[in-house]
Amino acid sequence: MRRGVAELVERLAVRRGLVVEILLASVIINVLGFTSTLYVMQVMNRYIGFGVDATLVTLTVIAVTAVLFEAAFREARTRLARLVVREPNRALASAAMTTLLDSRPAALERVPQSHRQEVIRGLDAVEQAYSAANLASLMDLPFAVLFIGALFVLHPALGTVALLVWGLQVGTTLLSQWRLRTPTRRVTDAQANVGAVVAAAVAATDTVRAFLGADGLKSRWERDRDALSRSRETVGGIQGAVTTLSGVIGGLQGIAIICFGSVLVVRGDLTAGAMIGANILAARALQPVSRFAAMLDTFARANQALKVVEDFTALPRESRGGTRPPTFSGRVALMDVAFTFPGAPMPLFESLDLQLAPGQVMLVTGPNGSGKTTLARLLVGLLEPGRGQVMADGIDLRQLDSRWWRRQVGYLPQEPTFLPGSIGDNLRALDPTLDTERLNAILASAGLKGFVDGQPQGLETPIVDGGRTLALGLRRRLALARALVNPIRLAVFDEPTEGMDGEGVAALHAVVNGLAARGTTLVVVSHDPSALKGADVVLDLGVKPIPRLTRSARSGRESADV
């Protein structure tokens, strides 16, 4: 509840001028709200008492005019409220998406994918709760005092009844809000669990069928879905009870007002018109609280979503304001580097020291799980060492502007994936100014020109599902083309020949030879024995905990200046 109040106050503080206008509109709306009460009282006391038709016509025209003005001010207030809530909702969504795109990969990977999706879905819950309509309704809450005050003017007994009922409704609302906290949190957690199972069923279609995982997956889905349903039933039960209780409180208030009012009318302390008007005023005083009670579930889910979004946006970001050297020669060094995955009993490797001069070739070998891909990601700057430094031309990667560094490195990951869009869109992501001629030259270098030309849409051929519908060899060639977009000085290729046919391997070797001829530093992760022939340095990560580094005689002479 405190988080929701703080969020509301913060949003209102951003646009104080508009909030003042909304408050002024609310004053006018609630003052005009007295019209229906006064109309009833005047009709009962003047027209019915004297039967003058002109009086009824005049009163009706005034009442209708007031109702129309109230409607106009309500519409104006809603439009102003949209201006107040629009920017905070947009800023919150932008912060969550920026975190998703710019947070450090190591930190982001510790958040399950289903929970990341839940963060994005939670933004809808926040936007729904802090909407223009809800903000306008909340603005009416303080003005309930006006109607209760009017009841005290009519008679203190009627005002006391309305005040007690209003307090009972407020207390019920606050108690319900407190009771909704835990069930709402359970709904959020259960939704994340169900989402994880559904995501697995969608993304791993072949795995589910080929390895008979359907029964186990369905069983887990049923378990998590039942938990979600039970949590939703709890939330719905509380919300339904609040709605029912609000109706009961409203009904009892009407009975109490008529009961006490009738006694006062019989005693001559109140007119019949004033008694009916008092019932209208009491209902009007209770309406804002009843509307707020109906919004409880929405605000409870929004508060839980805010907590999730706040935790998520606290993830550390990659550096965007670091050093941007005018050039990069390709000189790379690892100094006392160690890396340990969170919770692992021992480091993947440690005390790793190596230096690569511009243009040298390093082959990284080792069994599965020895840390080859991790080392590649360290060099690209996607991970940070637990100890030590990864240096580029003598500068720690952590001090460099991450976007600048990525443009110096040609990276071919072991499992390449692609962004939504076309083939051309994916290649232009690294260089939006890339023209068609240069694109075609890059595709030809990667052995993809024939494939692209054979597609009806050519470069505009869409890539769906991250490229997973493409054969692995095609994905690798496309990833190779992407790695060649910029004039790179360091190439990091992780198992580049895996899944490639002879034509693809030939294209890759031609690219590697061309990069080496231009003096590009090459780091190749491979099990291919033929890769040893051209390597200046061989790093065996299978030797634990300190990897074994072997240099050729030529490499030793060249690296003497490093």
Coordinates of C-alpha atoms in Angstrom, one line a residue:
M1 CA 0.0 0.0 0.0
R2 CA 2.8 2.4 0.9
R3 CA 4.5 1.7 -2.4
G4 CA 1.3 2.5 -4.3
V5 CA 0.8 5.8 -2.4
A6 CA 4.4 6.8 -3.0
E7 CA 4.1 5.9 -6.7
L8 CA 0.9 8.0 -7.0
V9 CA 2.5 11.0 -5.2
E10 CA 5.6 10.8 -7.3
R11 CA 3.5 10.8 -10.5
L12 CA 1.4 13.8 -9.4
A13 CA 4.5 15.7 -8.4
V14 CA 5.9 15.6 -11.9
R15 CA 3.0 17.6 -13.4
R16 CA 2.0 19.9 -10.6
G17 CA 0.3 22.4 -12.9
L18 CA -1.9 19.8 -14.5
V19 CA -2.7 18.4 -11.1
V20 CA -3.9 21.8 -9.9
E21 CA -6.2 22.0 -13.0
I22 CA -7.5 18.5 -12.3
L23 CA -8.3 19.5 -8.7
L24 CA -10.1 22.6 -9.8
A25 CA -12.1 20.6 -12.2
S26 CA -12.9 18.1 -9.4
V27 CA -14.1 21.0 -7.2
I28 CA -16.5 22.1 -9.9
I29 CA -17.7 18.6 -10.7
N30 CA -18.5 17.9 -7.0
V31 CA -20.1 21.3 -6.5
L32 CA -22.3 20.6 -9.5
G33 CA -23.0 17.2 -8.0
F34 CA -25.2 19.0 -5.4
T35 CA -27.6 20.0 -8.2
S36 CA -29.5 16.7 -8.2
T37 CA -30.0 16.9 -4.4
L38 CA -31.2 20.5 -4.6
Y39 CA -33.4 19.7 -7.5
V40 CA -35.2 16.9 -5.6
M41 CA -35.5 19.1 -2.5
Q42 CA -36.9 22.1 -4.5
V43 CA -39.4 20.0 -6.5
M44 CA -40.6 18.3 -3.3
N45 CA -40.9 21.5 -1.3
R46 CA -41.9 24.1 -3.9
Y47 CA -43.5 22.5 -6.9
I48 CA -45.4 19.7 -5.2
G49 CA -46.4 22.2 -2.5
F50 CA -47.7 24.9 -4.8
G51 CA -48.1 23.2 -8.2
V52 CA -46.6 26.0 -10.3
D53 CA -45.5 24.5 -13.6
A54 CA -43.1 27.4 -14.4
T55 CA -41.2 26.5 -11.3
L56 CA -40.8 22.9 -12.4
V57 CA -39.7 23.9 -15.8
T58 CA -37.1 26.4 -14.4
L59 CA -35.8 23.9 -11.9
T60 CA -35.5 21.1 -14.6
V61 CA -33.7 23.4 -17.0
I62 CA -31.2 24.4 -14.3
A63 CA -30.7 20.7 -13.3
V64 CA -30.2 19.5 -16.9
T65 CA -27.7 22.3 -17.5
A66 CA -25.8 21.4 -14.4
V67 CA -25.7 17.8 -15.4
L68 CA -24.3 18.6 -18.9
F69 CA -21.7 21.0 -17.4
E70 CA -20.7 18.2 -15.0
A71 CA -20.3 15.8 -17.8
A72 CA -18.2 18.3 -19.8
F73 CA -15.9 18.9 -16.8
R74 CA -15.5 15.2 -16.2
E75 CA -14.4 14.7 -19.8
A76 CA -12.0 17.6 -19.5
R77 CA -10.6 16.2 -16.2
T78 CA -10.1 12.8 -17.9
R79 CA -8.1 14.4 -20.7
L80 CA -5.9 16.2 -18.2
A81 CA -5.4 13.0 -16.2
R82 CA -4.2 11.3 -19.4
L83 CA -1.5 13.9 -19.7
V84 CA -0.4 13.3 -16.1
V85 CA -0.3 9.4 -16.3
R86 CA 1.1 9.1 -19.9
E87 CA 4.7 10.1 -19.3
P88 CA 5.2 8.1 -16.0
N89 CA 3.8 5.0 -17.6
R90 CA 6.0 5.5 -20.7
A91 CA 9.1 6.2 -18.5
L92 CA 8.5 3.0 -16.4
A93 CA 8.1 0.9 -19.5
S94 CA 11.2 2.5 -21.1
A95 CA 13.2 1.8 -17.9
A96 CA 12.2 -1.9 -17.9
M97 CA 12.9 -2.3 -21.7
T98 CA 16.2 -0.5 -21.3
T99 CA 17.2 -2.8 -18.5
L100 CA 16.2 -5.8 -20.6
L101 CA 18.4 -4.5 -23.5
D102 CA 21.3 -2.8 -21.7
S103 CA 21.9 -4.7 -18.5
R104 CA 25.0 -6.8 -18.1
P105 CA 24.4 -10.2 -19.6
A106 CA 25.7 -12.0 -16.5
A107 CA 23.2 -10.2 -14.3
L108 CA 20.4 -10.6 -16.7
E109 CA 21.0 -14.4 -17.1
R110 CA 20.4 -14.9 -13.4
V111 CA 16.8 -13.8 -13.9
P112 CA 14.7 -16.7 -15.4
Q113 CA 13.3 -15.9 -18.8
S114 CA 9.8 -16.4 -17.6
H115 CA 10.3 -13.7 -14.9
R116 CA 11.7 -11.3 -17.5
Q117 CA 8.5 -11.8 -19.5
E118 CA 6.5 -11.3 -16.3
V119 CA 8.2 -7.9 -15.8
I120 CA 7.0 -6.7 -19.2
R121 CA 3.5 -8.0 -18.6
G122 CA 3.5 -6.3 -15.2
L123 CA 3.8 -3.0 -17.0
D124 CA 0.3 -3.5 -18.3
A125 CA -1.0 -4.0 -14.8
V126 CA 0.7 -0.7 -13.7
E127 CA -0.7 1.2 -16.6
Q128 CA -4.2 -0.2 -16.0
A129 CA -4.1 0.8 -12.3
Y130 CA -2.6 4.2 -12.8
S131 CA -4.9 5.1 -15.7
A132 CA -6.6 8.4 -16.3
A133 CA -10.0 7.1 -15.3
N134 CA -8.7 5.7 -12.0
L135 CA -6.8 8.9 -11.3
A136 CA -9.9 11.0 -11.9
S137 CA -11.9 8.7 -9.5
L138 CA -9.2 9.0 -6.8
M139 CA -9.5 12.8 -7.1
D140 CA -13.2 12.6 -5.9
L141 CA -12.2 10.9 -2.6
P142 CA -11.4 14.0 -0.7
F143 CA -14.7 15.7 -1.8
A144 CA -16.8 13.1 0.0
V145 CA -16.3 15.4 3.0
L146 CA -18.3 18.1 1.2
F147 CA -21.4 15.9 1.0
I148 CA -21.0 14.7 4.5
G149 CA -20.7 18.3 5.6
A150 CA -23.9 19.1 3.7
L151 CA -25.6 16.3 5.6
F152 CA -24.5 17.9 8.9
V153 CA -26.0 21.1 7.7
L154 CA -29.3 19.4 7.1
H155 CA -29.2 17.7 10.5
P156 CA -26.3 16.5 12.7
A157 CA -27.8 13.1 13.1
L158 CA -27.8 12.4 9.4
G159 CA -24.2 13.7 9.1
T160 CA -23.1 11.4 11.9
V161 CA -24.7 8.4 10.2
A162 CA -23.0 9.2 6.9
L163 CA -19.7 9.8 8.6
L164 CA -19.8 6.4 10.5
V165 CA -20.8 4.5 7.3
W166 CA -18.0 6.3 5.3
G167 CA -15.4 5.4 8.0
L168 CA -16.7 1.8 7.9
Q169 CA -16.3 1.6 4.1
V170 CA -12.8 3.1 4.3
G171 CA -11.7 0.7 7.0
T172 CA -13.1 -2.2 4.9
T173 CA -11.2 -1.0 1.9
L174 CA -7.9 -0.7 3.7
L175 CA -8.3 -4.1 5.4
S176 CA -9.0 -5.7 2.0
Q177 CA -6.0 -4.1 0.5
W178 CA -3.8 -5.6 3.2
R179 CA -5.4 -9.0 2.7
L180 CA -4.7 -8.9 -1.0
R181 CA -1.0 -8.5 -0.8
T182 CA 0.0 -12.1 -0.3
P183 CA -2.5 -13.7 -2.7
T184 CA -1.6 -11.2 -5.4
R185 CA 2.1 -12.0 -5.0
R186 CA 1.2 -15.7 -5.4
V187 CA -0.7 -15.0 -8.6
T188 CA 2.4 -13.2 -10.0
D189 CA 4.7 -16.1 -9.1
A190 CA 2.3 -18.7 -10.4
Q191 CA 1.9 -16.8 -13.7
A192 CA 5.7 -16.8 -14.1
N193 CA 5.8 -20.6 -13.5
V194 CA 3.0 -21.3 -16.0
G195 CA 4.7 -19.0 -18.5
A196 CA 8.0 -21.0 -18.2
V197 CA 6.2 -24.2 -19.0
V198 CA 4.3 -22.8 -21.9
A199 CA 7.5 -21.2 -23.3
A200 CA 9.2 -24.6 -23.1
A201 CA 6.3 -26.2 -25.0
V202 CA 6.4 -23.6 -27.7
A203 CA 10.2 -23.3 -28.1
A204 CA 11.1 -27.0 -27.7
T205 CA 8.5 -28.7 -29.9
D206 CA 10.9 -31.4 -31.3
T207 CA 12.4 -32.1 -27.9
V208 CA 9.0 -32.5 -26.2
R209 CA 8.0 -35.1 -28.8
A210 CA 11.2 -36.9 -29.6
F211 CA 12.1 -37.4 -26.0
L212 CA 8.6 -38.1 -24.7
G213 CA 8.5 -35.0 -22.5
A214 CA 4.8 -34.2 -23.1
D215 CA 3.5 -36.1 -20.0
G216 CA 5.9 -34.6 -17.6
L217 CA 5.4 -31.1 -19.1
K218 CA 1.7 -31.4 -19.0
S219 CA 1.8 -32.6 -15.4
R220 CA 3.9 -29.7 -14.4
W221 CA 1.6 -27.3 -16.3
E222 CA -1.5 -28.7 -14.5
R223 CA 0.2 -28.4 -11.1
D224 CA 1.3 -24.7 -11.8
R225 CA -2.0 -23.9 -13.5
D226 CA -4.0 -25.3 -10.5
A227 CA -1.8 -23.1 -8.2
L228 CA -2.5 -20.1 -10.3
S229 CA -6.3 -20.8 -10.4
R230 CA -6.3 -21.2 -6.6
S231 CA -4.5 -17.9 -6.1
R232 CA -6.8 -16.2 -8.5
E233 CA -9.8 -17.6 -6.7
T234 CA -8.5 -16.3 -3.4
V235 CA -8.0 -12.8 -4.9
G236 CA -11.4 -13.0 -6.6
G237 CA -13.0 -14.1 -3.3
I238 CA -11.6 -11.2 -1.4
Q239 CA -12.6 -8.8 -4.2
G240 CA -16.1 -10.3 -4.4
A241 CA -16.4 -10.0 -0.6
V242 CA -15.4 -6.4 -0.8
T243 CA -17.9 -5.7 -3.5
T244 CA -20.7 -7.5 -1.6
L245 CA -19.8 -5.7 1.6
S246 CA -19.7 -2.4 -0.1
G247 CA -23.2 -3.1 -1.4
V248 CA -24.4 -4.0 2.0
I249 CA -22.9 -0.9 3.6
G250 CA -24.5 1.3 0.9
G251 CA -27.9 -0.4 1.4
L252 CA -27.7 -0.1 5.2
Q253 CA -26.7 3.6 4.9
G254 CA -29.8 4.2 2.7
I255 CA -32.0 2.5 5.3
A256 CA -30.4 4.4 8.2
I257 CA -30.8 7.8 6.4
I258 CA -34.5 7.1 5.6
C259 CA -35.2 5.7 9.1
F260 CA -33.6 8.7 11.0
G261 CA -34.9 11.1 8.3
S262 CA -38.5 9.9 8.7
V263 CA -38.4 10.4 12.4
L264 CA -37.0 13.9 11.9
V265 CA -39.8 14.6 9.3
V266 CA -42.5 13.4 11.7
R267 CA -41.0 15.6 14.4
G268 CA -41.0 18.6 12.1
D269 CA -37.2 18.9 12.2
L270 CA -36.8 18.0 8.5
T271 CA -38.8 18.3 5.3
A272 CA -39.6 15.3 3.2
G273 CA -37.6 16.8 0.3
A274 CA -34.6 17.3 2.6
M275 CA -34.9 13.6 3.7
I276 CA -34.8 12.4 0.1
G277 CA -32.0 14.8 -0.7
A278 CA -30.0 13.6 2.3
N279 CA -30.2 10.0 1.0
I280 CA -28.8 11.3 -2.4
L281 CA -26.0 13.1 -0.6
A282 CA -25.1 10.1 1.5
A283 CA -24.9 7.9 -1.6
R284 CA -22.8 10.5 -3.3
A285 CA -20.4 10.6 -0.4
L286 CA -20.0 6.9 -0.5
Q287 CA -19.5 6.5 -4.2
P288 CA -15.8 7.4 -4.4
V289 CA -14.9 4.9 -1.7
S290 CA -17.0 2.2 -3.3
R291 CA -15.2 2.9 -6.6
F292 CA -11.8 2.7 -4.9
A293 CA -12.8 -0.6 -3.3
A294 CA -13.6 -1.9 -6.8
M295 CA -10.1 -0.9 -7.9
L296 CA -8.4 -2.8 -5.1
D297 CA -7.5 -5.8 -7.1
T298 CA -6.1 -3.6 -9.9
F299 CA -4.0 -1.6 -7.5
A300 CA -2.8 -4.8 -5.6
R301 CA -1.6 -6.3 -8.9
A302 CA 0.0 -3.0 -9.9
N303 CA 1.9 -2.7 -6.5
Q304 CA 3.2 -6.2 -6.9
A305 CA 4.2 -5.5 -10.5
L306 CA 6.0 -2.3 -9.3
K307 CA 8.0 -4.3 -6.9
V308 CA 9.1 -6.7 -9.6
V309 CA 9.9 -3.9 -12.1
E310 CA 11.9 -2.0 -9.4
D311 CA 14.0 -5.1 -8.6
F312 CA 14.5 -5.7 -12.3
T313 CA 15.5 -2.2 -13.2
A314 CA 18.1 -2.3 -10.4
L315 CA 20.2 -4.7 -12.4
P316 CA 23.6 -3.3 -13.3
R317 CA 23.9 -1.8 -16.8
E318 CA 26.7 -2.0 -19.4
S319 CA 28.9 1.0 -19.7
R320 CA 27.7 3.5 -22.3
G321 CA 29.9 6.4 -21.3
G322 CA 33.3 4.8 -21.2
T323 CA 36.5 5.4 -23.1
R324 CA 36.3 5.5 -26.9
P325 CA 39.9 5.4 -28.3
P326 CA 40.4 6.8 -31.8
T327 CA 41.8 3.4 -33.0
F328 CA 42.2 -0.2 -31.9
S329 CA 45.3 -2.1 -33.1
G330 CA 44.0 -5.6 -32.1
R331 CA 46.3 -6.0 -29.2
V332 CA 44.6 -8.1 -26.5
A333 CA 45.8 -9.3 -23.1
L334 CA 44.3 -11.3 -20.2
M335 CA 45.9 -10.6 -16.8
D336 CA 45.4 -13.0 -14.0
V337 CA 41.9 -13.7 -15.2
A338 CA 39.6 -16.1 -13.2
F339 CA 35.9 -16.9 -13.8
T340 CA 33.5 -18.7 -11.5
F341 CA 29.8 -19.1 -12.2
P342 CA 27.6 -18.1 -9.2
G343 CA 27.2 -21.1 -6.9
A344 CA 29.9 -23.2 -8.5
P345 CA 32.2 -25.0 -6.1
M346 CA 35.4 -24.1 -8.1
P347 CA 36.4 -21.6 -10.8
L348 CA 36.0 -22.5 -14.5
F349 CA 39.6 -21.3 -14.9
E350 CA 42.0 -19.1 -13.0
S351 CA 45.3 -17.3 -13.2
L352 CA 45.0 -17.0 -16.9
D353 CA 47.7 -14.8 -18.4
L354 CA 48.2 -14.3 -22.1
Q355 CA 49.0 -11.6 -24.6
L356 CA 48.1 -11.5 -28.3
A357 CA 49.9 -9.1 -30.6
P358 CA 47.9 -7.5 -33.5
G359 CA 47.4 -10.1 -36.2
Q360 CA 48.1 -13.2 -34.1
V361 CA 45.9 -16.3 -34.2
M362 CA 44.9 -18.1 -31.0
L363 CA 43.2 -21.5 -31.0
V364 CA 41.1 -22.3 -27.9
T365 CA 40.5 -26.0 -27.2
G366 CA 39.1 -28.1 -24.4
P367 CA 36.3 -30.5 -23.7
N368 CA 32.7 -29.5 -23.4
G369 CA 32.1 -27.4 -20.3
S370 CA 35.7 -26.4 -19.9
G371 CA 34.9 -22.7 -20.5
K372 CA 35.6 -22.1 -24.2
T373 CA 32.4 -20.2 -24.8
T374 CA 32.8 -18.3 -21.5
L375 CA 36.2 -17.1 -22.6
A376 CA 34.8 -16.0 -26.0
R377 CA 32.1 -14.0 -24.2
L378 CA 34.7 -12.5 -21.9
L379 CA 36.7 -11.2 -24.9
V380 CA 33.6 -9.7 -26.5
G381 CA 32.7 -8.0 -23.2
L382 CA 29.5 -10.0 -22.6
L383 CA 30.9 -11.3 -19.3
E384 CA 33.2 -9.8 -16.7
P385 CA 36.0 -11.8 -15.0
G386 CA 35.6 -12.5 -11.3
R387 CA 39.2 -11.6 -10.9
G388 CA 41.8 -10.0 -13.2
Q389 CA 41.5 -7.9 -16.3
V390 CA 40.7 -8.3 -20.0
M391 CA 42.7 -5.5 -21.8
A392 CA 42.4 -4.0 -25.3
D393 CA 45.4 -1.9 -26.2
G394 CA 46.2 -1.6 -22.5
I395 CA 42.7 -0.5 -21.5
D396 CA 40.4 -2.6 -19.3
L397 CA 37.3 -3.6 -21.2
R398 CA 35.2 -2.4 -18.2
Q399 CA 36.5 1.2 -18.9
L400 CA 35.6 1.1 -22.6
D401 CA 32.3 2.2 -24.1
S402 CA 30.5 -1.1 -24.7
R403 CA 29.0 -0.1 -28.0
W404 CA 32.3 1.2 -29.3
W405 CA 34.0 -2.1 -28.3
R406 CA 31.4 -4.3 -30.0
R407 CA 32.1 -2.5 -33.3
Q408 CA 35.7 -3.4 -33.0
V409 CA 35.0 -7.1 -32.6
G410 CA 33.6 -9.6 -35.1
Y411 CA 31.8 -12.2 -33.0
L412 CA 30.4 -15.5 -34.3
P413 CA 28.7 -17.2 -31.3
Q414 CA 28.3 -20.9 -31.0
E415 CA 24.5 -20.7 -31.0
P416 CA 23.8 -17.7 -33.3
T417 CA 20.4 -16.0 -32.9
F418 CA 19.0 -13.0 -34.8
L419 CA 16.7 -10.0 -34.2
P420 CA 13.1 -9.7 -35.5
G421 CA 13.2 -8.3 -39.0
S422 CA 14.8 -9.1 -42.3
I423 CA 18.2 -10.3 -43.3
G424 CA 19.1 -6.8 -44.3
D425 CA 17.8 -5.4 -40.9
N426 CA 20.0 -7.8 -39.0
L427 CA 23.1 -6.9 -40.9
R428 CA 22.4 -3.1 -40.8
A429 CA 22.0 -3.3 -37.0
L430 CA 25.7 -2.8 -36.5
D431 CA 26.0 -0.1 -39.3
P432 CA 22.7 1.5 -40.3
T433 CA 24.6 3.3 -43.2
L434 CA 25.5 0.0 -44.9
D435 CA 24.5 0.2 -48.6
T436 CA 23.2 -2.7 -50.7
E437 CA 26.5 -3.0 -52.6
R438 CA 28.5 -3.5 -49.4
L439 CA 25.8 -5.9 -48.1
N440 CA 26.0 -8.1 -51.2
A441 CA 29.8 -8.2 -50.9
I442 CA 29.6 -9.3 -47.3
L443 CA 27.0 -12.0 -48.2
A444 CA 29.3 -13.2 -51.0
S445 CA 32.2 -13.5 -48.6
A446 CA 30.1 -15.6 -46.2
G447 CA 28.9 -17.8 -49.1
L448 CA 25.3 -16.6 -48.7
K449 CA 24.8 -14.6 -51.9
G450 CA 23.2 -17.5 -53.8
F451 CA 20.8 -18.3 -50.9
V452 CA 19.7 -14.7 -50.6
D453 CA 19.3 -14.2 -54.3
G454 CA 17.2 -17.3 -54.4
Q455 CA 14.7 -15.9 -51.9
P456 CA 11.7 -14.1 -53.4
Q457 CA 12.2 -11.1 -51.1
G458 CA 16.0 -11.1 -51.3
L459 CA 17.6 -9.0 -48.5
E460 CA 14.1 -8.3 -47.2
T461 CA 13.5 -12.0 -46.4
P462 CA 12.1 -12.0 -42.8
I463 CA 13.9 -13.9 -40.1
V464 CA 11.4 -15.5 -37.7
D465 CA 11.8 -17.1 -34.3
G466 CA 15.4 -15.8 -33.9
G467 CA 16.5 -17.7 -37.0
R468 CA 15.8 -21.1 -35.4
T469 CA 13.8 -22.2 -38.5
L470 CA 17.0 -21.9 -40.6
A471 CA 19.4 -24.8 -40.9
L472 CA 22.4 -24.5 -38.5
G473 CA 24.8 -24.1 -41.4
L474 CA 22.8 -21.2 -42.9
R475 CA 22.6 -19.6 -39.4
R476 CA 26.3 -19.8 -39.0
R477 CA 26.9 -18.3 -42.4
L478 CA 24.5 -15.4 -41.7
A479 CA 26.2 -14.9 -38.3
L480 CA 29.6 -14.8 -40.2
A481 CA 28.2 -12.2 -42.5
R482 CA 27.0 -10.2 -39.5
A483 CA 30.5 -10.4 -37.9
L484 CA 32.1 -8.9 -41.0
V485 CA 29.9 -5.7 -41.2
N486 CA 32.4 -3.5 -39.4
P487 CA 36.1 -3.2 -40.2
I488 CA 37.0 -5.3 -37.2
R489 CA 40.5 -5.6 -35.6
L490 CA 39.6 -8.6 -33.4
A491 CA 37.6 -11.7 -34.5
V492 CA 36.2 -14.1 -32.0
F493 CA 34.7 -17.2 -33.7
D494 CA 33.2 -19.9 -31.4
E495 CA 33.0 -23.3 -33.2
P496 CA 32.6 -21.6 -36.6
T497 CA 32.6 -24.8 -38.7
E498 CA 30.0 -26.7 -36.6
G499 CA 27.0 -27.6 -38.8
M500 CA 28.6 -26.2 -42.0
D501 CA 28.8 -28.1 -45.3
G502 CA 32.0 -28.1 -47.5
E503 CA 31.0 -24.9 -49.2
G504 CA 30.4 -23.1 -45.9
V505 CA 33.7 -24.3 -44.5
A506 CA 35.5 -23.1 -47.6
A507 CA 33.9 -19.7 -47.3
L508 CA 34.9 -19.5 -43.6
H509 CA 38.5 -20.4 -44.3
A510 CA 38.6 -17.8 -47.0
V511 CA 37.3 -15.2 -44.5
V512 CA 39.8 -16.2 -41.8
N513 CA 42.7 -16.1 -44.3
G514 CA 41.5 -12.6 -45.5
L515 CA 41.3 -11.3 -41.9
A516 CA 44.7 -12.7 -41.0
A517 CA 46.2 -11.1 -44.1
R518 CA 44.8 -7.7 -43.0
G519 CA 46.4 -8.1 -39.6
T520 CA 43.2 -8.9 -37.7
T521 CA 43.7 -10.7 -34.3
L522 CA 41.9 -14.0 -34.4
V523 CA 40.6 -16.1 -31.5
V524 CA 39.0 -19.3 -32.8
V525 CA 37.3 -21.9 -30.5
S526 CA 37.4 -25.2 -32.4
H527 CA 37.8 -29.0 -32.1
D528 CA 39.0 -29.1 -35.7
P529 CA 42.6 -30.4 -35.7
S530 CA 43.4 -28.6 -39.0
A531 CA 42.9 -25.3 -37.1
L532 CA 46.2 -26.0 -35.2
K533 CA 48.2 -25.4 -38.4
G534 CA 47.8 -21.6 -38.5
A535 CA 47.7 -20.9 -34.8
D536 CA 50.3 -18.8 -33.1
V537 CA 48.9 -19.6 -29.7
V538 CA 47.0 -22.6 -28.4
L539 CA 45.1 -22.3 -25.2
D540 CA 43.9 -25.6 -23.7
L541 CA 41.1 -24.9 -21.2
G542 CA 40.9 -28.6 -20.4
V543 CA 43.9 -28.3 -18.1
K544 CA 42.5 -27.2 -14.7
P545 CA 42.5 -24.9 -12.9
I546 CA 45.2 -23.0 -14.7
P547 CA 44.9 -23.5 -18.5
R548 CA 47.9 -24.5 -20.5
L549 CA 49.2 -22.0 -23.0
T550 CA 51.4 -23.1 -25.9
R551 CA 53.1 -20.7 -28.4
S552 CA 54.7 -21.5 -31.7
A553 CA 58.3 -20.4 -32.3
R554 CA 57.1 -17.7 -34.7
S555 CA 54.6 -16.5 -32.1
G556 CA 57.3 -16.3 -29.5
R557 CA 59.4 -14.0 -31.6
E558 CA 56.5 -11.8 -32.6
S559 CA 55.2 -11.5 -29.1
A560 CA 58.5 -10.4 -27.5
D561 CA 57.4 -6.8 -28.0
V562 CA 54.0 -7.3 -26.3

